Coordinates of C-alpha atoms and ligand atoms in Angstrom, one line a residue:
X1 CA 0.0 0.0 0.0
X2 CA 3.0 2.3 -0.3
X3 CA 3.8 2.6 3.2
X4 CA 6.9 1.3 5.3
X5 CA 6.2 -0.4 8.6
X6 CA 9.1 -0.9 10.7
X7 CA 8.0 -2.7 13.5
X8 CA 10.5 -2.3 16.9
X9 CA 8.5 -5.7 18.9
X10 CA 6.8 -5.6 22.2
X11 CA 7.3 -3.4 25.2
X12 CA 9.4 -0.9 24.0
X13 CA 10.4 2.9 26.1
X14 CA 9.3 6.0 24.6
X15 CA 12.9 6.6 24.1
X16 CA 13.7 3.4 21.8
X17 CA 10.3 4.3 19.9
X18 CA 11.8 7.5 19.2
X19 CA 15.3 6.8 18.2
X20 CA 13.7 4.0 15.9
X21 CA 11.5 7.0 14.6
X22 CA 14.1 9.2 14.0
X23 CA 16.2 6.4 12.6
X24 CA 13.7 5.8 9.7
X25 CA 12.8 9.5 9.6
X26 CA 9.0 7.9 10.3
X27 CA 5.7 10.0 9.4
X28 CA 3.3 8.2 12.3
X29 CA 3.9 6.6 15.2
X30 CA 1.6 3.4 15.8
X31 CA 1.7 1.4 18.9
X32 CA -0.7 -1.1 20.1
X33 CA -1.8 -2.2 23.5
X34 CA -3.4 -6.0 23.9
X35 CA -3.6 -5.8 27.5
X36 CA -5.7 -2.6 30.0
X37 CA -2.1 -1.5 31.5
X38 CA -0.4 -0.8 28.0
X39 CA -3.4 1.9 27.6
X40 CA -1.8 3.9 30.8
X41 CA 1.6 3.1 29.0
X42 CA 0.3 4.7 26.0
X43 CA -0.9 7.9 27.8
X44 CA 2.0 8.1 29.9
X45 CA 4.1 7.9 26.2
X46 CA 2.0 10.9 24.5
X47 CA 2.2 12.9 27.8
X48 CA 6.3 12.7 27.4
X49 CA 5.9 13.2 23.8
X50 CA 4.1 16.6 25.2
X51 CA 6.5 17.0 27.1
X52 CA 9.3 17.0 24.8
X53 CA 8.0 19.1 22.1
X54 CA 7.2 16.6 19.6
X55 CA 4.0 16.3 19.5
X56 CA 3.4 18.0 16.0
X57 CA 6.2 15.8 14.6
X58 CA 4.8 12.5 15.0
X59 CA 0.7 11.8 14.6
X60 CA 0.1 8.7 16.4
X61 CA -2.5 5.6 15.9
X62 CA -3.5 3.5 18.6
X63 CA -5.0 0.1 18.2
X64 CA -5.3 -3.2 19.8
X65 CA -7.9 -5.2 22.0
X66 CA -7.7 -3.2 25.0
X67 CA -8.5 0.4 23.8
X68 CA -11.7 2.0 23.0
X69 CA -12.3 4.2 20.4
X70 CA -14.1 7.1 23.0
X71 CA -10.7 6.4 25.5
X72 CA -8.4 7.4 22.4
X73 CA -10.2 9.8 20.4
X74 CA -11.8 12.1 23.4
X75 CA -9.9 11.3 26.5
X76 CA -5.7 11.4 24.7
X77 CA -7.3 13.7 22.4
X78 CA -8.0 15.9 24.9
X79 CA -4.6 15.3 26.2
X80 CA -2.1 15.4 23.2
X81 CA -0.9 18.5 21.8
X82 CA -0.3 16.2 18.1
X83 CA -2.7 14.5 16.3
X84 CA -3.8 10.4 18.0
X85 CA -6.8 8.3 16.4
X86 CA -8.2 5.1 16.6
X87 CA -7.9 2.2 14.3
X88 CA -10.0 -0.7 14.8
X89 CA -8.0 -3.1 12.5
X90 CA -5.0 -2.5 9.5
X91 CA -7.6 -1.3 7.0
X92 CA -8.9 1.6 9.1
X93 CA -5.2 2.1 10.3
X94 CA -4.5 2.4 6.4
X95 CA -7.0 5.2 5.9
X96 CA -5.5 7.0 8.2
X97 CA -2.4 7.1 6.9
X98 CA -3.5 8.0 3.4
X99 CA -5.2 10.9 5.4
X100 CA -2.3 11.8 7.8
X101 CA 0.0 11.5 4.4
X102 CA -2.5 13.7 2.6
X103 CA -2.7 16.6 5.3
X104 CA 1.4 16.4 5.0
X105 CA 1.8 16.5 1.7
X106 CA -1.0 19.3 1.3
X107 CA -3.5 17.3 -1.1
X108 CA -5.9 19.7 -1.8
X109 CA -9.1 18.7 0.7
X110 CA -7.4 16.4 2.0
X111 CA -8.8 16.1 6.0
X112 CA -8.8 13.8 8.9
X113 CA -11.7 12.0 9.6
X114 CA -13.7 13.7 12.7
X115 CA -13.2 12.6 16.1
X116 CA -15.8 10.1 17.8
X117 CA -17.7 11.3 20.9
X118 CA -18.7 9.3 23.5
X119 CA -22.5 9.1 23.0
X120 CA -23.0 10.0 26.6
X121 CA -21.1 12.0 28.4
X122 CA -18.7 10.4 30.8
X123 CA -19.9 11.8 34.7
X124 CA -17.8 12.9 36.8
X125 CA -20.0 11.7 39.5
X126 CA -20.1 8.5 40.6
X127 CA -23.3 6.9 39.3
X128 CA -24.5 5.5 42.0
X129 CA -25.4 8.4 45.1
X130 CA -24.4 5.8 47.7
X131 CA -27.2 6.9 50.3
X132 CA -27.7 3.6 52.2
X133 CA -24.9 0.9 53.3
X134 CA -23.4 -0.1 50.3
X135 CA -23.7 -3.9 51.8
X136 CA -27.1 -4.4 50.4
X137 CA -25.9 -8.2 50.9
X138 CA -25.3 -11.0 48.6
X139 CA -27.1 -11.8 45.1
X140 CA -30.2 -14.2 44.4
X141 CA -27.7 -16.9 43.6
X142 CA -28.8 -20.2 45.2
X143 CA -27.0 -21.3 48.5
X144 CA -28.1 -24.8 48.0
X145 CA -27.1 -26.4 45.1
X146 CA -24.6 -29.6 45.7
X147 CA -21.1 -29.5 46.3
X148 CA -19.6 -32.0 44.3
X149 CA -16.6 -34.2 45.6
X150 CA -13.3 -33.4 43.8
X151 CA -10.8 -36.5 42.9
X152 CA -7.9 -35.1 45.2
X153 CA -7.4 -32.3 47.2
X154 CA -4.0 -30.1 46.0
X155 CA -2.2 -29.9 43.1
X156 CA -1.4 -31.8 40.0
X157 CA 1.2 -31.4 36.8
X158 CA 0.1 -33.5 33.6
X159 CA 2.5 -32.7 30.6
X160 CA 3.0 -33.8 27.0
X161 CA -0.9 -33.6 26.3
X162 CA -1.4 -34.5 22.7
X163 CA -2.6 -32.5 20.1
X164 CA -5.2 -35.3 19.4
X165 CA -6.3 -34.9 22.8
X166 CA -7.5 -31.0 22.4
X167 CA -7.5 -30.2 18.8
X168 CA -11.5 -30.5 18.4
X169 CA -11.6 -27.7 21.0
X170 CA -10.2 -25.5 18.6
X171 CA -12.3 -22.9 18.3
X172 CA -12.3 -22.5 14.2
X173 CA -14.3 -19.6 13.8
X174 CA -12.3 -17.3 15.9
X175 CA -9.0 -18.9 14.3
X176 CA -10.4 -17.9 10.5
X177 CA -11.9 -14.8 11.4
X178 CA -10.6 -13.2 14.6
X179 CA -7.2 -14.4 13.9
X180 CA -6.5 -15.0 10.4
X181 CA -8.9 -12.4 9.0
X182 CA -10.5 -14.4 6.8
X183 CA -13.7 -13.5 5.6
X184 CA -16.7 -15.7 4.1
X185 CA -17.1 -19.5 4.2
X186 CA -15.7 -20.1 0.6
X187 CA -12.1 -18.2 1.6
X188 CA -12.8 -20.3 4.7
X189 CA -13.4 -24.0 2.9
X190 CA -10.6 -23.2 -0.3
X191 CA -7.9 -21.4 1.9
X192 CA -8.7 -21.6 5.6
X193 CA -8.9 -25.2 6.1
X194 CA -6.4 -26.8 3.7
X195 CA -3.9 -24.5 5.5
X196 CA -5.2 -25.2 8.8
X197 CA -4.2 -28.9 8.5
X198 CA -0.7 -27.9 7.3
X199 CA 0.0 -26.2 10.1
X200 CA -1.4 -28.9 12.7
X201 CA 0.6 -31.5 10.7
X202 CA 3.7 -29.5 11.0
X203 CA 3.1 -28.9 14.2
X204 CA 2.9 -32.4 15.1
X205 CA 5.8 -33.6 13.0
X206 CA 8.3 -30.5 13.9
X207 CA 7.7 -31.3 18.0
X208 CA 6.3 -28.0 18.5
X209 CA 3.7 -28.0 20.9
X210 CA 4.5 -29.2 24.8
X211 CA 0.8 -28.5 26.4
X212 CA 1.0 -28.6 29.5
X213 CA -1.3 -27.9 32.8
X214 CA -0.8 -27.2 36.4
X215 CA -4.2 -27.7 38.1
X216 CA -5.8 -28.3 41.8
X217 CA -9.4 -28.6 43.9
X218 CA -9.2 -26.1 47.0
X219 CA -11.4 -26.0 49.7
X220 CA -13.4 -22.9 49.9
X221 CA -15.9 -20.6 51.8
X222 CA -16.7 -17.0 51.0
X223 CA -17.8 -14.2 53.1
X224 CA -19.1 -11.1 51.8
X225 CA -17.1 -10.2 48.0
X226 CA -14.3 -12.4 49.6
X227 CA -13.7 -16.2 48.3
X228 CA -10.9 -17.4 50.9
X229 CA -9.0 -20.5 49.9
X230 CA -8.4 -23.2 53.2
X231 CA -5.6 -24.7 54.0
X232 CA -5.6 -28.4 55.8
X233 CA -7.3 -28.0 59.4
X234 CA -9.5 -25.2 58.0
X235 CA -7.4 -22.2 58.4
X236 CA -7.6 -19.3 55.7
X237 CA -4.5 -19.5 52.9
X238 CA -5.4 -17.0 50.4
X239 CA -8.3 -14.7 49.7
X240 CA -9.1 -13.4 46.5
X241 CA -11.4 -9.9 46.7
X242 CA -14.1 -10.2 43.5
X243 CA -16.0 -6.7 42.7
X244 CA -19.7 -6.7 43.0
X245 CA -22.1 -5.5 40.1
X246 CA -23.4 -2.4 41.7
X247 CA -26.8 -2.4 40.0
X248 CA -29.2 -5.4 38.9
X249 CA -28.5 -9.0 40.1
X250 CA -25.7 -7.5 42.4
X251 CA -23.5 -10.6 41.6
X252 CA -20.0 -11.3 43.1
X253 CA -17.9 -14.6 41.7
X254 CA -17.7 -15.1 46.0
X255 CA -21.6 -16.2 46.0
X256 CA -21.3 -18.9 43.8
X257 CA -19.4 -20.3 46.6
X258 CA -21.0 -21.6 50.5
X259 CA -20.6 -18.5 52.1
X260 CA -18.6 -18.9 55.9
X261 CA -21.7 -18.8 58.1
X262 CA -23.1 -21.8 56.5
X263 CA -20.7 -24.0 58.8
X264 CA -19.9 -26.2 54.9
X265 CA -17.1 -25.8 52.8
X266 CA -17.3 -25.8 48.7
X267 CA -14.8 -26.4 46.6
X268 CA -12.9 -24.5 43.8
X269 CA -10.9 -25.5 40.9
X270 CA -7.8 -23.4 39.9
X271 CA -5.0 -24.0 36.9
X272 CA -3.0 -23.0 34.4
X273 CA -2.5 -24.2 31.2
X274 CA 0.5 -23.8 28.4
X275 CA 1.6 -25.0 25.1
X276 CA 5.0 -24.5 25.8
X277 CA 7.6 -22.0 24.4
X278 CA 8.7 -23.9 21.6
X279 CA 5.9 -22.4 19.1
X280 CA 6.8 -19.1 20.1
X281 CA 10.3 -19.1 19.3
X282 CA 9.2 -20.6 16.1
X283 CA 6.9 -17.9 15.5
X284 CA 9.7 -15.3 16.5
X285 CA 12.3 -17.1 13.8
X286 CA 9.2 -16.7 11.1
X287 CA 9.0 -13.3 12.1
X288 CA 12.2 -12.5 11.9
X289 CA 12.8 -14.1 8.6
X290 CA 10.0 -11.6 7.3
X291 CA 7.6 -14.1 6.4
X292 CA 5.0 -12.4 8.0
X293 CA 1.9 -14.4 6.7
X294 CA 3.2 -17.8 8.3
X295 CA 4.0 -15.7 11.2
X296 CA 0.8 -14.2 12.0
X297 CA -0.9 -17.9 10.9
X298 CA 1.1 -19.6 13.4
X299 CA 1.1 -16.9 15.9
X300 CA -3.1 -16.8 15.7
X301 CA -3.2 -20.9 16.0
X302 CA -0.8 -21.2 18.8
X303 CA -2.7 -18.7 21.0
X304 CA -6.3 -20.3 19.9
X305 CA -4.7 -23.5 20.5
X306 CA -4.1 -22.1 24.0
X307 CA -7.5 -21.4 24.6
X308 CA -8.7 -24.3 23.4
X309 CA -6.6 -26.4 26.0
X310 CA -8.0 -24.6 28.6
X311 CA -11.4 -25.3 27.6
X312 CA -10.3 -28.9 27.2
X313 CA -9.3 -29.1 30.6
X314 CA -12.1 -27.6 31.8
X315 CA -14.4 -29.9 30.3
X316 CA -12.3 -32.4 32.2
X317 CA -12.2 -31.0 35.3
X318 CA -16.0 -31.1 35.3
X319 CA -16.0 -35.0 34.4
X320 CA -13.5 -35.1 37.4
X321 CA -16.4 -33.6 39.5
X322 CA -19.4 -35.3 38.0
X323 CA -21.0 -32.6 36.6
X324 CA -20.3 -32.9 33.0
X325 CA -24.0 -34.7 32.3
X326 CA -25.4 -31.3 31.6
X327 CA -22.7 -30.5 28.8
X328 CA -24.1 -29.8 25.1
X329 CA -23.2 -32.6 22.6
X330 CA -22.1 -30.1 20.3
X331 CA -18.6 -28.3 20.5
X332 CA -20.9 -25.2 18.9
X333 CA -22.6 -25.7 22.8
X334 CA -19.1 -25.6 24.3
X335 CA -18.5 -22.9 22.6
X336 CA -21.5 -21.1 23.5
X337 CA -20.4 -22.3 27.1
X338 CA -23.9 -24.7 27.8
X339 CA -22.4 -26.4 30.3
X340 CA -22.6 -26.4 34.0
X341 CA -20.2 -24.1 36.1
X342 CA -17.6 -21.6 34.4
X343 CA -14.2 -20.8 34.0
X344 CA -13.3 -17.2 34.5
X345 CA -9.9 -15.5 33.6
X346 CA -8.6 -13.2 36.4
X347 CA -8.2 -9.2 33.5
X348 CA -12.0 -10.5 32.5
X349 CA -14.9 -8.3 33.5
X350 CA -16.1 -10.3 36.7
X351 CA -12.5 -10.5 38.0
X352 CA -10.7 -7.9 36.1
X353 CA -7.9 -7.7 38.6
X354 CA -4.6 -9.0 37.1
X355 CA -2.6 -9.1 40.1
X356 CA -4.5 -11.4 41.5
X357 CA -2.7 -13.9 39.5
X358 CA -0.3 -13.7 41.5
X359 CA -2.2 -16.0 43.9
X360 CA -3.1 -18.9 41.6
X361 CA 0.6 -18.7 40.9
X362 CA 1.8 -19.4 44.5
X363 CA -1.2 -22.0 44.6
X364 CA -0.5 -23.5 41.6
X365 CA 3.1 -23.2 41.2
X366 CA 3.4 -23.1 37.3
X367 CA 7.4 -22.9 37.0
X368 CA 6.7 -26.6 37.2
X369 CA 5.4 -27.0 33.5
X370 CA 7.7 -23.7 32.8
X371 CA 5.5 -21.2 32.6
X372 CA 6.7 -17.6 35.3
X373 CA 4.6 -14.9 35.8
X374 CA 6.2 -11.5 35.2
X375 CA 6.0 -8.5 37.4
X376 CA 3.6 -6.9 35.0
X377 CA 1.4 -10.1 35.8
X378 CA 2.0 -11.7 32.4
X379 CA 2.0 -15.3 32.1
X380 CA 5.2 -16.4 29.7
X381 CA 5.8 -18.0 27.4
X382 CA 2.6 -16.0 26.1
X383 CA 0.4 -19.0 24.7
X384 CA -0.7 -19.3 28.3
X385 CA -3.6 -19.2 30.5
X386 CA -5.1 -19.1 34.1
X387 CA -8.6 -19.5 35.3
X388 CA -10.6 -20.0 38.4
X389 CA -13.1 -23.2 37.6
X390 CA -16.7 -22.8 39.3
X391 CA -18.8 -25.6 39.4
X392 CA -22.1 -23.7 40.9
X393 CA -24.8 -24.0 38.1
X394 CA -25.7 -20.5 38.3
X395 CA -22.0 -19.7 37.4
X396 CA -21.6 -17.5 33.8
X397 CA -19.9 -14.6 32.9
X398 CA -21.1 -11.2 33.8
X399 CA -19.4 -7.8 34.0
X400 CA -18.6 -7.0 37.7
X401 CA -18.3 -3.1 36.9
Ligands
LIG1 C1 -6.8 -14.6 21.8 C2 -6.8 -14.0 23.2 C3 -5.9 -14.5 24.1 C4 -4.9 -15.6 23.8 C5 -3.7 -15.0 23.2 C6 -3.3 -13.6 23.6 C7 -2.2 -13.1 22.7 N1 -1.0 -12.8 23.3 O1 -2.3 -12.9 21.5 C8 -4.7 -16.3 25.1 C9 -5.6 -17.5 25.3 C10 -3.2 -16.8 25.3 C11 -5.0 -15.1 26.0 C12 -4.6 -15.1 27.3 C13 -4.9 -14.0 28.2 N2 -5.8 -13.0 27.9 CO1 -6.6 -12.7 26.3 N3 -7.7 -12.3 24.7 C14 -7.7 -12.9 23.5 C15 -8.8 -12.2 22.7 C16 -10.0 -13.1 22.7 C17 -8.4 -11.9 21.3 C18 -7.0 -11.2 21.1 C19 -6.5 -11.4 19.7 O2 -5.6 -12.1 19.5 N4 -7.2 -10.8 18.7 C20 -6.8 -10.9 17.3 C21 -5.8 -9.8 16.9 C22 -5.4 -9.9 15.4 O3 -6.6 -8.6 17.1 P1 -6.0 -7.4 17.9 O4 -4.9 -7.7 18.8 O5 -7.2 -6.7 18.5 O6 -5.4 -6.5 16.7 C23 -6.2 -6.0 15.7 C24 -6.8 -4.6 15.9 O7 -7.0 -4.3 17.2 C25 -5.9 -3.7 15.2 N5 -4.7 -3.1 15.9 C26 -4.2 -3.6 17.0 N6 -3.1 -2.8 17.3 C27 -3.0 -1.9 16.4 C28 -2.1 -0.8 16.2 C29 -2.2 0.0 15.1 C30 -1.2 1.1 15.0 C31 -3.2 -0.2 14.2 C32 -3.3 0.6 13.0 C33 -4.1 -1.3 14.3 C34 -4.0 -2.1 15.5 O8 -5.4 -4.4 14.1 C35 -5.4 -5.8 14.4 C36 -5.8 -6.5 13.2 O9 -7.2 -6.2 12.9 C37 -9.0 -10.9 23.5 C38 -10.4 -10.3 23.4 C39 -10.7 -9.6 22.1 N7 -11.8 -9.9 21.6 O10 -9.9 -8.9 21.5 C40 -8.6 -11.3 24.9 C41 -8.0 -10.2 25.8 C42 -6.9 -9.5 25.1 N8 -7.4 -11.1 26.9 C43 -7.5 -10.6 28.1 C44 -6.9 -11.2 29.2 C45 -7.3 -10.7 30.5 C46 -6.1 -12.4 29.1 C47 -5.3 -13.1 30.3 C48 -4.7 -12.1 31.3 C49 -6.3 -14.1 30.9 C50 -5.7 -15.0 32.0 N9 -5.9 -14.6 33.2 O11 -5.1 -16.0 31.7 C51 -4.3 -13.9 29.5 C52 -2.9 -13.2 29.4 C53 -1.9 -14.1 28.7 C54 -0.6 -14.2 29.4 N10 0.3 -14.8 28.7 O12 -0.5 -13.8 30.5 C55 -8.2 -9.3 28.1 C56 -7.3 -8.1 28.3 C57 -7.9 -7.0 29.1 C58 -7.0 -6.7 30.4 N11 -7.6 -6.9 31.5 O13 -5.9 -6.3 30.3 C59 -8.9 -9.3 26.7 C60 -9.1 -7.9 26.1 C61 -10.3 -10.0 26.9 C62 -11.3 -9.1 27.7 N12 -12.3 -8.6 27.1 O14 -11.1 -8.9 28.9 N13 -5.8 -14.2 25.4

């Protein structure tokens, strides 16, 4: 499209972004965030940028999962002395460089495309006049519904999972479309699927997958938002704090769980799952051999392949506590999560604090199928993921805020 990208990798300073920038005498800087904390990064980046008088140098685009369109085009709108916009994928990013090109050039009528308000206003009151107690107690969720028996108490490593094992929990769609960008079912059936068993085959002959899980039953109670983890002889271990939805149902992930008072315990299911670090330094050696199409197929399929692992295991996990005859014979159902119980992501909206991964970590002790958590609470290698399990038949997801 007539443009150069040179792309510096992941988690650079301001400083290397600009010496890069200079470097390549570049027209727009793009950076994008997958995860909530690179958006404070990327505010904290066009503040210095403010700061050091180069803001009318260097436009910049923002992208990636974890920005909104309102956040970056009114609130570091508001806040950047240069132009910043939003792209939602390449192709938008693309327009706005044939904009951003055409302003510099001085194309007759050539503009930027008007900033997007938020369609209400944000407040700056909070929106709920707290007048009464906040404690308005629990939710509706049911108190009595069976604890099931887990098949051990603690933790347990399995490793070297084959493919065979969790490749029908590959979630296709998301691979073709969310990953791959492919669009319509013919693309999907001519290009999408013949390419799709390539990979898997060289995957399987080349060695590169090593799926692995860390997983473990806890014994449980919760009181108020709090679900507190037991040690043996009943004493508290660890206690994760869950936000509360502060308007309808008022649900907290600590009700799905026997709250203290009840004199039971319940249980909870915690792990970790990774396939291993050997696909991502094979995506890193495509990448850096410039063949960027097999790098961003394999890159796509080894994270879905992540996810689908965890789901696999979470299917297991129910078998493991019995409650797996209420799960949809289709993997469409899976998908669509018709099963009993949930598994919930700590950075997902009804436990959106990352650092609380930090706990399943000293629970779970992941090091042991090689996967560390950073101090930005990353899991690495990257293909990797946590979850809490709930088994409480009331249990979906919900945002908590
Ligand atoms: C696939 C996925 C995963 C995969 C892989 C992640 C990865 N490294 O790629 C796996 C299963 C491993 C995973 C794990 C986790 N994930 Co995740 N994941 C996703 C998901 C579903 C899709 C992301 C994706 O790959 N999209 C496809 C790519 C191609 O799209 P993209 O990144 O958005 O980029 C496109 C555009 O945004 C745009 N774009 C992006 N940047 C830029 C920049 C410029 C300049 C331009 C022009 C355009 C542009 O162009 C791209 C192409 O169209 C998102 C939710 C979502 N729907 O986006 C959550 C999401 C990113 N994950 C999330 C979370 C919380 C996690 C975990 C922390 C969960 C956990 N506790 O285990 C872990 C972290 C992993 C770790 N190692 O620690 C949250 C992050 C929010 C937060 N709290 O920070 C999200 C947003 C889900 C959510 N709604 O809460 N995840």
């Amino acid at each position: 499209n007539g443009y150069n990208v040179v792309n510096i990798g992941i988690k650079q300073p301001l400083s290397a972004i600009l010496e890069a920038a200079q470097e390549h005498k570049a027209d727009v800087i793009g950076m994008s965030g997958l995860l909530v904390k690179s958006t404070v990064i990327m505010k904290e980046n066009l503040e210095e940028l403010n700061q050091r008088k180069l803001a009318a140098d260097y436009p910049v685009i923002l992208g990636g999962a974890a920005l909104t369109r309102a956040y970056v085009e009114q609130d570091l709108h508001e806040i950047y002395e240069g132009e910043v916009r939003y792209a939602r994928d390449a192709f938008e990013g693309l327009r706005l460089m044939d904009a951003l090109m055409g302003v510099k050039r001085g194309v007759p009528g050539a503009e930027l495309p008007p900033l997007k308000q938020r369609r209400v206003a944000r407040r700056d009151v909070p929106l709920l006049q707290v007048t009464e107690p906040l404690d308005a107690g629990r939710s509706d969720v049911a108190v009595d519904n069976p604890v099931p028996t887990p098949p051990f108490l603690g933790t347990r490593v399995v490793k070297g999972i084959p493919l065979k094992e969790y490749a029908s929990w590959l979630d296709e769609n998301a691979l073709f479309k969310g990953q791959w960008g492919l669009k319509g079912a013919d693309t999907i059936a001519s290009d999408g699927r013949p390419r799709l068993r390539g990979w898997l085959d060289r995957l399987h002959t080349d060695g590169l997958l090593e799926a692995a899980v860390v997983h473990g039953y806890f014994p449980c109670v919760s009181k108020g938002d709090d679900l507190i983890i037991l040690g043996e002889n009943g004493s508290e271990r660890t206690r994760f704090t869950f936000p509360r939805q502060q308007r309808g149902r008022r649900l907290c992930l600590a009700d799905f769980f026997r709250p203290e008072e009840s004199g039971e315990t319940d249980i909870v299911g915690l792990q970790v799952v990774t396939v291993g670090s050997r696909i991502g330094e094979e995506t890193a050696r495509l990448f850096a051999a410039d063949a960027y199409r097999e790098y961003m197929e394999l890159h796509g399929l080894s994270v879905q392949l992540a996810e689908a692992l965890a789901e696999y295991w979470h299917a297991r996990v129910r078998a493991d506590l019995g409650i797996a005859g209420s799960d949809p014979q289709s993997m469409d159902g899976m998908f669509r999560t018709e099963y009993q119980g949930c598994r919930y992501s700590l950075g997902y909206p009804a436990c959106p604090d990352l650092e609380d991964r930090a706990k399943i970590a000293d629970l779970l002790q992941p090091e042991r199928i090689g996967v560390q958590l950073s101090e930005e609470f990353q899991l690495h290698p990257e293909q990797s993921t946590d979850a809490i399990v709930i088994h409480h038949p009331e249990a979906s997801y919900f945002n908590a805020r």
